[in-house]
Amino acid sequence: MTETNPIACLLVIGNEVLSGRTQDANIKFLATRLGEIGIPLREVRVIPDVKDTIVATVNEVRRRFDHVFTTGGIGPTHDDITSECIAAAFGVPWEPHPEAWGRLERHYKPGEFNAARQRMGTMPRGAALIDNAISIAPGFSMENVHVMAGVPRIMQAMFEALAPTLQGGPPIASRTVHANGVMEGRIAEGLADIQQRWPDLDIGSYPYYRMGGGGVALVAKGSDPDAVDAASAAITMLLRAIGSQPVQGEPPV
Amino acid sequence: MTETNPIACLLVIGNEVLSGRTQDANIKFLATRLGEIGIPLREVRVIPDVKDTIVATVNEVRRRFDHVFTTGGIGPTHDDITSECIAAAFGVPWEPHPEAWGRLERHYKPGEFNAARQRMGTMPRGAALIDNAISIAPGFSMENVHVMAGVPRIMQAMFEALAPTLQGGPPIASRTVHANGVMEGRIAEGLADIQQRWPDLDIGSYPYYRMGGGGVALVAKGSDPDAVDAASAAITMLLRAIGSQPVQGEPPV
């Protein structure tokens, strides 16, 4: 990856992933989409619904990364504390946001916009809303911190509403070659040579195990598509030299 | 959770999760198993195959958590650098481990235990092996840091080999009540009261969306099973009071 790409960190906030109750589905989606728009994901942290932990983590990573995305903890219940923690992290009041409040007030029937739901219209001062096409209650950005829902369908809608406002670097190009029946240990030295020839690329080796035998998937990745093509061709030659018949793309599942 | 439970951190090491290529499957497994043996998982970090990042992260978290588990980066290829980074983090030499080396040497045919594979028999001085019943190459522990493979089947075998040596606190008890058709916002205030009555428990509220309508799953969790039962009964009463017919256990998928 070149240094021209801004980089991102994701905070998955919620006890349910740490307890094993929920299989996270947000990391893969955001990792893929952020790569596509040229803001590669460089770190993920899964942290609990604990105020001190959220505040300290947000303040650490918002200085180290160009963009920070958070998922989870912006609903109406007592364990939804992300929004007030972001206010604390930025040192600003947590107060009704007129536009978010108005959207929610219009959405609920008279009498149903209760104290718990009003929490979803309460935000750090200065928050810029992220639209929620699914269930109304918006996410928001504070500077480079983008606060989204944890429910995957809602998070994805929020991300797509936000994405056009993000300024990415060149998209990350990627080519995969897979070789059935090849063990990593047979090609490791040749692969290390290829990594040295293209130091700006990220050459990855991922063994897989399937019914009927496994193999290895070899990925060349970077922001220069010509270099990615050339490295991928070199990987193909390396595999042919040991008698394998490599195939472009991912192995069949 | 009581303070008698030791706590754990998981480091998922590898570019493939951060690029979206791979859906992580190790967090949920380890979160669940660690809860069962009474060493609740308190943080996860997904970090790239970058030496400085791995060394700094390991040294930060091994002081903050009772146990640190790592997955990924212990194969034979150039991007498998976890083992040498652990040596650097502990300030010890990275050198052939006689027992690991011997197991690998016996496993491969003459001439096939090449330089790349010898890396899998090279470990930080003082490493205690973690058996690998699937593919021979062992993981290892250095003090409270447990280094495992990234391939889920191998990681799971390593964890089960290691688990009997880990001293957990009381297992974490959990009860789930789900209520179809109930919106979080209707019960949020009652739920906050229940959390206040049992401050040592972790009361979670997780909305779900399904074909034919969603609902909410309410989870009481903690190391005192009687308190978990009592809080779960209070949640059931709260739901009945608003006319819902709550059901014990997870909603049908």
Short mmCIF file of C-alpha atoms in Angstrom, two decimals:
data_model
loop_
_atom_site.label_atom_id
_atom_site.label_comp_id
_atom_site.label_asym_id
_atom_site.label_seq_id
_atom_site.Cartn_x
_atom_site.Cartn_y
_atom_site.Cartn_z
CA MET A 1 0.00 0.00 0.00
CA THR A 2 1.29 3.48 -0.72
CA GLU A 3 1.37 6.19 1.88
CA THR A 4 -1.12 8.23 -0.12
CA ASN A 5 -3.99 6.15 1.23
CA PRO A 6 -5.76 7.39 4.35
CA ILE A 7 -6.20 4.55 6.85
CA ALA A 8 -9.09 3.47 9.06
CA CYS A 9 -9.74 1.84 12.41
CA LEU A 10 -13.00 0.09 13.37
CA LEU A 11 -14.33 -0.12 16.94
CA VAL A 12 -16.91 -2.85 17.43
CA ILE A 13 -18.63 -1.82 20.65
CA GLY A 14 -20.70 -4.39 22.51
CA ASN A 15 -20.61 -7.17 25.04
CA GLU A 16 -22.48 -9.53 22.70
CA VAL A 17 -19.47 -10.13 20.43
CA LEU A 18 -17.12 -10.57 23.41
CA SER A 19 -19.44 -13.13 25.03
CA GLY A 20 -19.72 -15.19 21.85
CA ARG A 21 -23.47 -14.61 21.67
CA THR A 22 -23.20 -12.82 18.32
CA GLN A 23 -21.07 -13.66 15.29
CA ASP A 24 -19.72 -10.32 14.10
CA ALA A 25 -20.75 -9.54 10.54
CA ASN A 26 -19.61 -5.92 10.35
CA ILE A 27 -15.83 -6.37 10.15
CA LYS A 28 -15.87 -8.15 6.79
CA PHE A 29 -18.37 -5.73 5.23
CA LEU A 30 -16.48 -2.61 6.32
CA ALA A 31 -13.06 -4.09 5.51
CA THR A 32 -14.22 -4.83 1.97
CA ARG A 33 -16.00 -1.53 1.35
CA LEU A 34 -13.18 0.55 2.86
CA GLY A 35 -10.67 -1.21 0.60
CA GLU A 36 -12.88 -0.44 -2.40
CA ILE A 37 -12.98 3.27 -1.64
CA GLY A 38 -9.24 3.44 -0.90
CA ILE A 39 -9.29 3.84 2.90
CA PRO A 40 -7.81 0.49 3.97
CA LEU A 41 -8.75 -0.84 7.39
CA ARG A 42 -5.63 -1.15 9.54
CA GLU A 43 -6.98 -2.17 12.94
CA VAL A 44 -10.16 -3.45 14.57
CA ARG A 45 -10.92 -3.44 18.27
CA VAL A 46 -13.84 -5.18 19.90
CA ILE A 47 -14.52 -3.52 23.25
CA PRO A 48 -17.24 -3.84 25.90
CA ASP A 49 -20.03 -1.40 26.83
CA VAL A 50 -17.85 0.20 29.53
CA LYS A 51 -17.60 3.99 29.57
CA ASP A 52 -13.94 4.40 30.53
CA THR A 53 -12.87 1.81 27.97
CA ILE A 54 -14.86 3.42 25.14
CA VAL A 55 -13.68 6.97 25.92
CA ALA A 56 -10.01 6.01 26.24
CA THR A 57 -10.07 3.85 23.11
CA VAL A 58 -11.79 6.50 20.98
CA ASN A 59 -9.32 9.14 22.09
CA GLU A 60 -6.37 6.88 21.35
CA VAL A 61 -7.40 5.76 17.88
CA ARG A 62 -8.89 9.01 16.54
CA ARG A 63 -5.40 10.52 16.74
CA ARG A 64 -3.67 7.53 15.14
CA PHE A 65 -6.00 6.89 12.19
CA ASP A 66 -7.46 9.14 9.48
CA HIS A 67 -10.93 7.67 10.05
CA VAL A 68 -12.50 5.79 12.95
CA PHE A 69 -15.75 3.89 12.47
CA THR A 70 -17.76 2.59 15.40
CA THR A 71 -20.58 0.05 15.34
CA GLY A 72 -23.02 -0.65 18.15
CA GLY A 73 -24.39 0.98 21.27
CA ILE A 74 -26.61 3.73 19.82
CA GLY A 75 -30.05 2.23 20.55
CA PRO A 76 -32.47 3.21 23.36
CA THR A 77 -31.47 0.79 26.15
CA HIS A 78 -29.26 1.30 29.21
CA ASP A 79 -26.39 -0.61 27.61
CA ASP A 80 -26.37 1.77 24.61
CA ILE A 81 -23.77 4.26 25.80
CA THR A 82 -21.64 4.91 22.71
CA SER A 83 -23.14 8.32 21.93
CA GLU A 84 -22.58 9.83 25.38
CA CYS A 85 -19.09 8.31 25.47
CA ILE A 86 -18.20 10.07 22.19
CA ALA A 87 -19.34 13.36 23.75
CA ALA A 88 -17.10 12.67 26.75
CA ALA A 89 -14.18 11.76 24.46
CA PHE A 90 -14.50 15.09 22.61
CA GLY A 91 -15.21 17.06 25.80
CA VAL A 92 -18.51 18.50 24.52
CA PRO A 93 -22.04 18.39 25.98
CA TRP A 94 -24.37 15.52 25.13
CA GLU A 95 -27.61 17.27 24.26
CA PRO A 96 -30.73 17.04 22.08
CA HIS A 97 -29.85 17.33 18.39
CA PRO A 98 -32.71 19.34 16.84
CA GLU A 99 -32.75 17.57 13.46
CA ALA A 100 -32.36 14.03 14.86
CA TRP A 101 -34.90 14.77 17.59
CA GLY A 102 -37.38 16.07 15.00
CA ARG A 103 -37.02 13.01 12.77
CA LEU A 104 -37.71 10.68 15.70
CA GLU A 105 -40.60 12.77 17.05
CA ARG A 106 -42.31 12.66 13.64
CA HIS A 107 -41.69 8.90 13.34
CA TYR A 108 -43.29 7.76 16.60
CA LYS A 109 -46.98 7.95 17.44
CA PRO A 110 -47.98 10.59 19.98
CA GLY A 111 -46.86 9.49 23.44
CA GLU A 112 -44.45 6.84 22.16
CA PHE A 113 -41.37 9.10 21.87
CA ASN A 114 -40.47 8.28 25.46
CA ALA A 115 -37.38 9.06 27.53
CA ALA A 116 -35.55 5.95 26.31
CA ARG A 117 -36.14 6.81 22.63
CA GLN A 118 -35.20 10.44 23.23
CA ARG A 119 -31.70 9.14 23.99
CA MET A 120 -31.42 8.32 20.26
CA GLY A 121 -32.03 12.02 19.46
CA THR A 122 -29.38 13.12 21.97
CA MET A 123 -25.87 13.59 20.57
CA PRO A 124 -22.52 15.26 21.15
CA ARG A 125 -22.70 18.97 20.34
CA GLY A 126 -21.52 19.49 16.76
CA ALA A 127 -22.51 16.01 15.50
CA ALA A 128 -23.15 15.75 11.73
CA LEU A 129 -25.96 13.24 11.09
CA ILE A 130 -25.58 10.01 9.13
CA ASP A 131 -28.93 9.08 7.59
CA ASN A 132 -30.63 5.83 8.56
CA ALA A 133 -32.90 4.69 5.73
CA ILE A 134 -33.97 1.58 7.64
CA SER A 135 -35.10 2.61 11.11
CA ILE A 136 -34.89 6.44 11.23
CA ALA A 137 -32.61 6.95 14.27
CA PRO A 138 -29.49 8.49 12.70
CA GLY A 139 -25.81 7.83 13.25
CA PHE A 140 -23.39 10.74 13.33
CA SER A 141 -19.85 11.93 12.68
CA MET A 142 -17.71 13.97 15.06
CA GLU A 143 -14.66 15.10 13.06
CA ASN A 144 -13.06 11.82 11.86
CA VAL A 145 -15.15 9.51 14.10
CA HIS A 146 -18.19 7.95 12.42
CA VAL A 147 -20.74 6.42 14.78
CA MET A 148 -23.03 3.75 13.32
CA ALA A 149 -25.54 1.14 14.46
CA GLY A 150 -24.53 -2.43 15.27
CA VAL A 151 -27.36 -4.24 13.44
CA PRO A 152 -25.68 -5.14 10.12
CA ARG A 153 -28.53 -4.06 7.83
CA ILE A 154 -28.75 -0.65 9.49
CA MET A 155 -24.98 -0.22 9.69
CA GLN A 156 -24.66 -0.97 5.97
CA ALA A 157 -27.31 1.61 5.07
CA MET A 158 -25.54 4.19 7.23
CA PHE A 159 -22.16 3.42 5.67
CA GLU A 160 -23.53 3.83 2.15
CA ALA A 161 -25.07 7.17 3.17
CA LEU A 162 -21.70 8.28 4.53
CA ALA A 163 -19.37 6.83 1.86
CA PRO A 164 -19.80 9.58 -0.78
CA THR A 165 -18.49 12.13 1.75
CA LEU A 166 -15.25 10.19 2.42
CA GLN A 167 -12.13 11.10 0.44
CA GLY A 168 -10.23 7.90 -0.29
CA GLY A 169 -6.87 7.27 -1.92
CA PRO A 170 -6.46 4.98 -4.94
CA PRO A 171 -8.56 1.83 -4.62
CA ILE A 172 -6.67 -1.26 -3.47
CA ALA A 173 -6.19 -3.67 -6.38
CA SER A 174 -6.05 -7.38 -5.59
CA ARG A 175 -5.38 -10.57 -7.54
CA THR A 176 -5.71 -14.08 -6.17
CA VAL A 177 -4.17 -17.25 -7.56
CA HIS A 178 -5.05 -20.56 -6.00
CA ALA A 179 -3.28 -23.86 -6.28
CA ASN A 180 -5.00 -27.06 -5.23
CA GLY A 181 -2.82 -29.64 -3.56
CA VAL A 182 0.10 -27.28 -2.94
CA MET A 183 1.48 -26.97 0.59
CA GLU A 184 2.68 -23.54 1.70
CA GLY A 185 6.03 -24.90 2.82
CA ARG A 186 6.99 -25.88 -0.75
CA ILE A 187 6.65 -22.38 -2.18
CA ALA A 188 7.49 -20.23 0.85
CA GLU A 189 11.00 -19.33 -0.28
CA GLY A 190 9.98 -18.39 -3.82
CA LEU A 191 7.12 -16.34 -2.41
CA ALA A 192 9.46 -14.44 -0.09
CA ASP A 193 11.55 -13.54 -3.16
CA ILE A 194 8.46 -12.17 -4.90
CA GLN A 195 7.60 -10.08 -1.84
CA GLN A 196 11.12 -8.63 -1.94
CA ARG A 197 10.82 -7.76 -5.63
CA TRP A 198 7.59 -5.82 -4.98
CA PRO A 199 8.08 -4.38 -1.49
CA ASP A 200 5.15 -1.93 -1.88
CA LEU A 201 2.70 -4.80 -2.40
CA ASP A 202 1.21 -7.03 0.23
CA ILE A 203 1.77 -10.68 -0.80
CA GLY A 204 -0.35 -13.02 1.32
CA SER A 205 -0.44 -16.81 1.55
CA TYR A 206 -3.61 -18.45 2.89
CA PRO A 207 -3.87 -22.22 3.17
CA TYR A 208 -7.32 -23.74 2.89
CA TYR A 209 -8.71 -27.11 3.86
CA ARG A 210 -11.62 -28.66 2.02
CA MET A 211 -13.23 -32.02 1.62
CA GLY A 212 -11.14 -33.79 -1.00
CA GLY A 213 -7.93 -31.93 -0.14
CA GLY A 214 -6.78 -28.39 0.37
CA GLY A 215 -4.35 -25.99 -1.18
CA VAL A 216 -3.18 -22.44 -0.90
CA ALA A 217 -4.59 -19.10 -2.05
CA LEU A 218 -1.95 -16.49 -2.91
CA VAL A 219 -2.99 -12.86 -2.91
CA ALA A 220 -1.14 -9.84 -4.33
CA LYS A 221 -2.58 -6.53 -3.20
CA GLY A 222 -1.68 -2.87 -3.53
CA SER A 223 -2.63 0.47 -5.00
CA ASP A 224 -0.56 0.04 -8.21
CA PRO A 225 -2.61 -2.32 -10.43
CA ASP A 226 0.28 -2.94 -12.88
CA ALA A 227 2.54 -4.09 -10.06
CA VAL A 228 -0.26 -6.32 -8.76
CA ASP A 229 -0.61 -7.92 -12.22
CA ALA A 230 3.15 -8.45 -12.52
CA ALA A 231 3.48 -10.01 -9.06
CA SER A 232 0.50 -12.24 -9.75
CA ALA A 233 2.16 -13.44 -12.98
CA ALA A 234 5.35 -14.20 -11.03
CA ILE A 235 3.33 -16.24 -8.51
CA THR A 236 1.76 -18.19 -11.36
CA MET A 237 5.22 -18.98 -12.79
CA LEU A 238 6.46 -20.06 -9.37
CA LEU A 239 3.57 -22.51 -9.07
CA ARG A 240 4.03 -23.88 -12.60
CA ALA A 241 7.73 -24.44 -11.87
CA ILE A 242 6.79 -26.99 -9.17
CA GLY A 243 4.29 -28.72 -11.46
CA SER A 244 1.10 -27.12 -10.14
CA GLN A 245 -1.68 -25.82 -12.39
CA PRO A 246 -2.65 -22.56 -10.68
CA VAL A 247 -6.01 -20.93 -11.33
CA GLN A 248 -6.88 -17.23 -11.14
CA GLY A 249 -9.46 -16.29 -8.53
CA GLU A 250 -10.65 -17.85 -5.33
CA PRO A 251 -10.95 -21.63 -4.99
CA PRO A 252 -14.49 -23.02 -5.35
CA VAL A 253 -16.18 -23.26 -1.95
CA MET B 1 -19.04 -10.35 36.39
CA THR B 2 -17.21 -10.61 39.68
CA GLU B 3 -13.62 -9.54 40.09
CA THR B 4 -12.62 -13.10 40.89
CA ASN B 5 -12.61 -13.98 37.19
CA PRO B 6 -9.33 -13.67 35.30
CA ILE B 7 -9.86 -11.83 32.00
CA ALA B 8 -8.59 -12.41 28.49
CA CYS B 9 -7.63 -10.48 25.36
CA LEU B 10 -7.52 -11.96 21.86
CA LEU B 11 -5.19 -10.72 19.12
CA VAL B 12 -6.26 -11.77 15.62
CA ILE B 13 -3.09 -11.31 13.59
CA GLY B 14 -3.34 -11.14 9.81
CA ASN B 15 -3.98 -8.89 6.85
CA GLU B 16 -6.66 -11.22 5.47
CA VAL B 17 -9.27 -10.23 8.07
CA LEU B 18 -8.45 -6.51 7.69
CA SER B 19 -8.81 -6.71 3.89
CA GLY B 20 -12.20 -8.43 4.08
CA ARG B 21 -10.86 -11.50 2.29
CA THR B 22 -11.59 -13.74 5.26
CA GLN B 23 -14.60 -13.82 7.57
CA ASP B 24 -13.15 -14.28 11.04
CA ALA B 25 -14.41 -17.42 12.73
CA ASN B 26 -12.10 -17.48 15.73
CA ILE B 27 -13.56 -14.65 17.83
CA LYS B 28 -16.91 -16.36 18.42
CA PHE B 29 -15.35 -19.74 19.22
CA LEU B 30 -12.85 -18.34 21.71
CA ALA B 31 -15.37 -15.92 23.26
CA THR B 32 -17.73 -18.83 23.92
CA ARG B 33 -15.12 -21.29 25.21
CA LEU B 34 -13.41 -18.70 27.41
CA GLY B 35 -16.77 -17.80 28.97
CA GLU B 36 -17.38 -21.49 29.66
CA ILE B 37 -14.09 -21.91 31.49
CA GLY B 38 -14.54 -18.66 33.45
CA ILE B 39 -11.94 -16.44 31.74
CA PRO B 40 -14.23 -13.91 30.01
CA LEU B 41 -12.94 -12.23 26.88
CA ARG B 42 -12.72 -8.46 27.47
CA GLU B 43 -11.10 -7.17 24.28
CA VAL B 44 -10.22 -8.29 20.76
CA ARG B 45 -7.80 -6.59 18.42
CA VAL B 46 -7.35 -7.41 14.77
CA ILE B 47 -3.92 -6.22 13.66
CA PRO B 48 -1.84 -6.57 10.48
CA ASP B 49 1.29 -8.64 9.84
CA VAL B 50 3.54 -5.68 10.76
CA LYS B 51 6.36 -6.31 13.22
CA ASP B 52 6.27 -3.04 15.17
CA THR B 53 2.50 -3.24 15.54
CA ILE B 54 2.54 -6.84 16.77
CA VAL B 55 5.38 -6.27 19.27
CA ALA B 56 3.87 -3.08 20.70
CA THR B 57 0.38 -4.57 20.95
CA VAL B 58 1.56 -7.78 22.64
CA ASN B 59 3.56 -5.81 25.18
CA GLU B 60 0.62 -3.53 25.94
CA VAL B 61 -2.02 -6.20 26.41
CA ARG B 62 0.03 -8.87 28.18
CA ARG B 63 0.35 -6.45 31.11
CA ARG B 64 -3.33 -5.47 31.14
CA PHE B 65 -4.96 -8.91 30.85
CA ASP B 66 -4.49 -12.18 32.73
CA HIS B 67 -4.33 -14.12 29.46
CA VAL B 68 -3.59 -13.10 25.88
CA PHE B 69 -4.45 -15.44 23.02
CA THR B 70 -3.14 -14.86 19.52
CA THR B 71 -4.34 -16.46 16.29
CA GLY B 72 -2.54 -16.41 12.96
CA GLY B 73 0.92 -15.89 11.56
CA ILE B 74 2.73 -19.08 12.64
CA GLY B 75 2.97 -20.88 9.28
CA PRO B 76 6.02 -21.20 7.02
CA THR B 77 5.62 -18.21 4.68
CA HIS B 78 7.24 -14.75 4.75
CA ASP B 79 4.06 -13.14 6.13
CA ASP B 80 4.06 -15.51 9.14
CA ILE B 81 5.97 -13.36 11.61
CA THR B 82 4.04 -13.79 14.87
CA SER B 83 6.54 -16.17 16.47
CA GLU B 84 9.59 -13.95 15.98
CA CYS B 85 7.57 -10.92 17.09
CA ILE B 86 6.70 -12.68 20.37
CA ALA B 87 10.41 -13.30 20.93
CA ALA B 88 11.09 -9.59 20.30
CA ALA B 89 8.25 -8.60 22.67
CA PHE B 90 9.75 -10.72 25.47
CA GLY B 91 13.33 -9.73 24.61
CA VAL B 92 14.53 -13.32 24.18
CA PRO B 93 16.27 -15.09 21.28
CA TRP B 94 14.21 -16.73 18.54
CA GLU B 95 15.87 -20.11 18.13
CA PRO B 96 15.22 -23.75 17.22
CA HIS B 97 13.00 -25.43 19.83
CA PRO B 98 14.35 -28.99 20.14
CA GLU B 99 11.00 -30.71 20.77
CA ALA B 100 9.07 -28.76 18.09
CA TRP B 101 11.93 -29.18 15.63
CA GLY B 102 12.03 -32.92 16.29
CA ARG B 103 8.29 -33.36 15.76
CA LEU B 104 8.45 -31.57 12.41
CA GLU B 105 11.61 -33.37 11.28
CA ARG B 106 9.94 -36.74 11.95
CA HIS B 107 6.76 -35.63 10.15
CA TYR B 108 8.29 -34.57 6.82
CA LYS B 109 9.92 -36.90 4.31
CA PRO B 110 13.72 -36.69 4.02
CA GLY B 111 14.66 -33.47 2.23
CA GLU B 112 11.24 -31.81 2.72
CA PHE B 113 11.95 -30.18 6.07
CA ASN B 114 13.23 -27.09 4.28
CA ALA B 115 14.23 -23.65 5.55
CA ALA B 116 10.66 -22.31 5.37
CA ARG B 117 9.27 -25.22 7.41
CA GLN B 118 12.13 -24.96 9.89
CA ARG B 119 10.67 -21.56 10.82
CA MET B 120 7.74 -23.46 12.38
CA GLY B 121 10.23 -25.24 14.68
CA THR B 122 11.84 -21.95 15.68
CA MET B 123 10.42 -20.24 18.78
CA PRO B 124 11.14 -17.72 21.51
CA ARG B 125 13.51 -19.18 24.10
CA GLY B 126 11.45 -20.63 26.96
CA ALA B 127 8.32 -21.37 24.89
CA ALA B 128 6.03 -24.13 26.26
CA LEU B 129 4.51 -26.08 23.38
CA ILE B 130 0.80 -26.27 22.63
CA ASP B 131 0.06 -29.55 20.84
CA ASN B 132 -1.37 -29.52 17.31
CA ALA B 133 -3.31 -32.72 16.70
CA ILE B 134 -4.24 -31.66 13.16
CA SER B 135 -1.08 -30.60 11.34
CA ILE B 136 1.85 -31.25 13.76
CA ALA B 137 3.43 -27.72 13.89
CA PRO B 138 2.83 -26.69 17.51
CA GLY B 139 1.68 -23.43 19.02
CA PHE B 140 3.29 -22.21 22.22
CA SER B 141 2.85 -20.20 25.41
CA MET B 142 5.24 -17.56 26.73
CA GLU B 143 4.08 -16.72 30.28
CA ASN B 144 0.46 -15.53 29.82
CA VAL B 145 0.62 -15.22 26.01
CA HIS B 146 -0.75 -18.21 24.09
CA VAL B 147 0.18 -18.35 20.41
CA MET B 148 -2.10 -20.38 18.14
CA ALA B 149 -2.72 -21.00 14.44
CA GLY B 150 -5.22 -18.94 12.44
CA VAL B 151 -6.92 -21.80 10.57
CA PRO B 152 -10.03 -22.38 12.71
CA ARG B 153 -9.83 -26.18 12.84
CA ILE B 154 -6.20 -26.09 13.97
CA MET B 155 -6.77 -23.19 16.39
CA GLN B 156 -9.63 -25.09 18.03
CA ALA B 157 -7.52 -28.21 18.47
CA MET B 158 -4.75 -26.12 20.02
CA PHE B 159 -7.15 -24.35 22.36
CA GLU B 160 -8.59 -27.65 23.60
CA ALA B 161 -5.05 -28.93 24.22
CA LEU B 162 -4.30 -25.78 26.22
CA ALA B 163 -7.61 -25.35 28.08
CA PRO B 164 -7.01 -27.92 30.87
CA THR B 165 -3.92 -25.93 31.93
CA LEU B 166 -5.83 -22.64 32.32
CA GLN B 167 -7.14 -21.71 35.76
CA GLY B 168 -10.53 -20.02 35.30
CA GLY B 169 -12.88 -18.37 37.78
CA PRO B 170 -16.51 -19.40 38.16
CA PRO B 171 -18.13 -20.11 34.78
CA ILE B 172 -20.28 -17.27 33.40
CA ALA B 173 -23.97 -18.17 33.69
CA SER B 174 -26.35 -16.75 31.09
CA ARG B 175 -30.09 -16.74 30.53
CA THR B 176 -31.85 -15.36 27.47
CA VAL B 177 -35.49 -14.35 27.16
CA HIS B 178 -36.83 -13.31 23.79
CA ALA B 179 -39.97 -11.40 22.98
CA ASN B 180 -41.29 -11.34 19.43
CA GLY B 181 -42.81 -8.08 18.30
CA VAL B 182 -41.43 -6.04 21.19
CA MET B 183 -39.46 -2.89 20.38
CA GLU B 184 -36.51 -2.07 22.65
CA GLY B 185 -37.77 1.46 23.24
CA ARG B 186 -40.89 0.19 25.05
CA ILE B 187 -39.00 -1.71 27.73
CA ALA B 188 -35.79 0.30 27.99
CA GLU B 189 -36.70 2.07 31.23
CA GLY B 190 -37.84 -1.10 33.00
CA LEU B 191 -34.70 -2.84 31.83
CA ALA B 192 -32.50 -0.07 33.22
CA ASP B 193 -34.20 -0.57 36.62
CA ILE B 194 -33.40 -4.29 36.48
CA GLN B 195 -29.75 -3.55 35.67
CA GLN B 196 -29.63 -1.26 38.72
CA ARG B 197 -31.13 -3.93 40.98
CA TRP B 198 -28.41 -6.42 39.92
CA PRO B 199 -25.34 -4.23 39.31
CA ASP B 200 -22.96 -7.22 39.25
CA LEU B 201 -24.79 -8.75 36.30
CA ASP B 202 -24.51 -7.76 32.68
CA ILE B 203 -28.03 -7.17 31.29
CA GLY B 204 -27.98 -6.94 27.49
CA SER B 205 -30.69 -6.01 25.00
CA TYR B 206 -30.28 -7.21 21.40
CA PRO B 207 -32.90 -6.38 18.78
CA TYR B 208 -33.31 -8.82 15.92
CA TYR B 209 -34.91 -8.52 12.52
CA ARG B 210 -36.42 -11.52 10.80
CA MET B 211 -38.79 -12.26 7.97
CA GLY B 212 -42.23 -11.88 9.47
CA GLY B 213 -41.15 -9.31 12.07
CA GLY B 214 -38.48 -8.92 14.68
CA GLY B 215 -38.23 -8.59 18.40
CA VAL B 216 -35.68 -8.34 21.14
CA ALA B 217 -33.48 -10.86 22.95
CA LEU B 218 -32.72 -9.97 26.57
CA VAL B 219 -29.69 -11.57 28.19
CA ALA B 220 -28.74 -11.73 31.87
CA LYS B 221 -25.17 -12.85 32.46
CA GLY B 222 -22.85 -13.18 35.42
CA SER B 223 -20.95 -15.55 37.65
CA ASP B 224 -23.75 -15.88 40.28
CA PRO B 225 -26.30 -18.28 38.75
CA ASP B 226 -28.99 -17.47 41.35
CA ALA B 227 -28.78 -13.77 40.55
CA VAL B 228 -28.96 -14.57 36.84
CA ASP B 229 -32.14 -16.61 37.42
CA ALA B 230 -33.73 -13.85 39.50
CA ALA B 231 -32.93 -11.12 36.97
CA SER B 232 -34.23 -13.28 34.16
CA ALA B 233 -37.51 -13.76 36.07
CA ALA B 234 -37.77 -9.99 36.52
CA ILE B 235 -37.26 -9.50 32.77
CA THR B 236 -40.03 -12.01 32.08
CA MET B 237 -42.38 -10.09 34.41
CA LEU B 238 -41.50 -6.79 32.74
CA LEU B 239 -42.40 -8.25 29.34
CA ARG B 240 -45.68 -9.78 30.58
CA ALA B 241 -46.64 -6.40 32.07
CA ILE B 242 -46.70 -4.90 28.57
CA GLY B 243 -48.72 -7.81 27.17
CA SER B 244 -45.88 -9.76 25.56
CA GLN B 245 -45.52 -13.53 25.84
CA PRO B 246 -41.79 -13.94 26.40
CA VAL B 247 -40.03 -17.23 25.70
CA GLN B 248 -36.89 -18.61 27.37
CA GLY B 249 -33.94 -19.14 25.08
CA GLU B 250 -32.87 -17.73 21.76
CA PRO B 251 -35.45 -16.89 19.08
CA PRO B 252 -35.78 -19.48 16.30
CA VAL B 253 -33.49 -18.62 13.37
#
